[in-house]
Short mmCIF file of C-alpha atoms in Angstrom, two decimals:
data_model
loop_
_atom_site.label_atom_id
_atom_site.label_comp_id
_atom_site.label_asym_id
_atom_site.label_seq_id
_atom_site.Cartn_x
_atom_site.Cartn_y
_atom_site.Cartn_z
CA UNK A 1 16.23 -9.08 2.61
CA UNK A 2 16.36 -5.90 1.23
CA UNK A 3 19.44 -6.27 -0.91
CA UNK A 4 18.09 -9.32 -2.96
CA UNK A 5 15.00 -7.96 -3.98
CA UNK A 6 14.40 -10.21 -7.10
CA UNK A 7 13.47 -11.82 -4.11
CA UNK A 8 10.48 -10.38 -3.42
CA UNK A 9 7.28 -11.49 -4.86
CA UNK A 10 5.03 -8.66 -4.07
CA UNK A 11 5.48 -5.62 -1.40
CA UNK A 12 2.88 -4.51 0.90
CA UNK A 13 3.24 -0.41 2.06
CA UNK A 14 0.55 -0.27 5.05
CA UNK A 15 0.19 3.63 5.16
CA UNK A 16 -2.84 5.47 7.39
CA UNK A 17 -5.28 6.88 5.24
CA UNK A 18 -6.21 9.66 8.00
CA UNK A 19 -2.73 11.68 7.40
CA UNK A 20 -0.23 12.72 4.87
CA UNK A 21 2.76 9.52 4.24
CA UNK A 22 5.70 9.45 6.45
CA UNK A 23 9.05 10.06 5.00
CA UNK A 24 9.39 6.49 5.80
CA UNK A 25 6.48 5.14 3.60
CA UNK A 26 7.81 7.54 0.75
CA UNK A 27 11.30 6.10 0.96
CA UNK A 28 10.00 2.33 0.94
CA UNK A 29 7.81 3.16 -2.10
CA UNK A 30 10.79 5.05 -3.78
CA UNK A 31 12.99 1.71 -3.16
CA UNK A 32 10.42 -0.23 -4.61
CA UNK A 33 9.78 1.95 -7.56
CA UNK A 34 13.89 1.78 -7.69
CA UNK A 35 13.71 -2.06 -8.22
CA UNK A 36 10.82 -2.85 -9.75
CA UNK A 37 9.03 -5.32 -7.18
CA UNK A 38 5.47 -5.33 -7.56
CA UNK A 39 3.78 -2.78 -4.58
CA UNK A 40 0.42 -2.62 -3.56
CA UNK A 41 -0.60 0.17 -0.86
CA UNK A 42 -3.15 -0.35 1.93
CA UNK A 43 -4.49 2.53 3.21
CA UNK A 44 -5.39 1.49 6.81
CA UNK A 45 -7.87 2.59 8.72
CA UNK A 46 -10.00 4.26 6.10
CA UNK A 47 -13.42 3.33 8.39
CA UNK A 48 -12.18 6.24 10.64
CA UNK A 49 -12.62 8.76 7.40
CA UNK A 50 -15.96 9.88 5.68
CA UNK A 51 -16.91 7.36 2.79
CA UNK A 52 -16.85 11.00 0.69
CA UNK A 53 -13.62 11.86 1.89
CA UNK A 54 -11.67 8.11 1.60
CA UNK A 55 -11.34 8.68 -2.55
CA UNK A 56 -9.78 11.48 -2.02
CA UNK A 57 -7.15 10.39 0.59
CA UNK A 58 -6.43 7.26 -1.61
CA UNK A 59 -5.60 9.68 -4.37
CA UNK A 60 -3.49 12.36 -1.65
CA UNK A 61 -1.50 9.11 -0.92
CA UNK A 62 -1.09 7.83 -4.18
CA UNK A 63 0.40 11.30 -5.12
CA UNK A 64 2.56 11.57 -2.48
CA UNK A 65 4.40 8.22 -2.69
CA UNK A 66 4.68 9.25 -6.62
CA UNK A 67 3.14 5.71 -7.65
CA UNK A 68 1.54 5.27 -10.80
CA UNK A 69 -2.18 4.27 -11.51
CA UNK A 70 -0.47 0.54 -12.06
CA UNK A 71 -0.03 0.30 -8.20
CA UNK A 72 -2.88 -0.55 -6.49
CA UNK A 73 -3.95 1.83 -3.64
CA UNK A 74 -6.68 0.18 -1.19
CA UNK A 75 -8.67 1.71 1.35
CA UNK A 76 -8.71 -0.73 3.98
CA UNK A 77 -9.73 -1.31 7.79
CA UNK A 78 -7.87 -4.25 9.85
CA UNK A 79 -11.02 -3.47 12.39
CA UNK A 80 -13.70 -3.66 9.63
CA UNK A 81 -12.36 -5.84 6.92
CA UNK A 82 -12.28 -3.18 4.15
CA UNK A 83 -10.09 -4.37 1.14
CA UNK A 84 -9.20 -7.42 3.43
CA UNK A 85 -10.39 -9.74 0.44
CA UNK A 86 -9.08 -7.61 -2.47
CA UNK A 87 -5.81 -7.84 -0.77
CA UNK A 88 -5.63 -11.49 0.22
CA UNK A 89 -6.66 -11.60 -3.67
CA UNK A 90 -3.86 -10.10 -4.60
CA UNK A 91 -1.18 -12.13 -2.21
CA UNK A 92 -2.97 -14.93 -3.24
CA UNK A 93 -2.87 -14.75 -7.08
CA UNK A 94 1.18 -13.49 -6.84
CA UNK A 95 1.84 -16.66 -4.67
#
């Protein structure tokens, strides 16, 4: 899969907002960065972080995968629903 990626449509990085990226989630964004698939980054669990403080995580994580303001960064909760629709919007309108 991952040596074809004109394959890909449109990556999803699912990253928790409560704590800094793994090295994992900062290789996987390098590689897409690398190819130039289109990435969008949920930041799951955000519901378990301050409203105040979620802007500022988004941001810390945004940073620290090195993605530009072009890829999309959403605070989301699977347990909630937060982003679920901006997200399925964004699948959707790729697919």
């Amino acid at each position: 899969f991952f040596s074809r990626p004109e394959q890909i449509t449109l990556g999803v990085l699912i990253v928790d907002a409560r704590h800094a990226p793994t090295a994992d989630d900062v290789t996987m964004a390098g590689w897409f960065r690398s190819t130039g698939r289109p990435l969008v980054v949920a930041a799951n669990k955000c519901d378990k972080l301050a409203k105040t403080a979620v802007p500022g995580a988004v941001e810390a994580i945004r940073e620290a995968l090195g993605l530009g303001e072009e890829t999309a960064v959403l605070p989301f909760s699977a347990e909630k629903g937060t982003g679920r629709d901006e997200l399925l919007g964004m699948i959707n309108s790729v697919i």
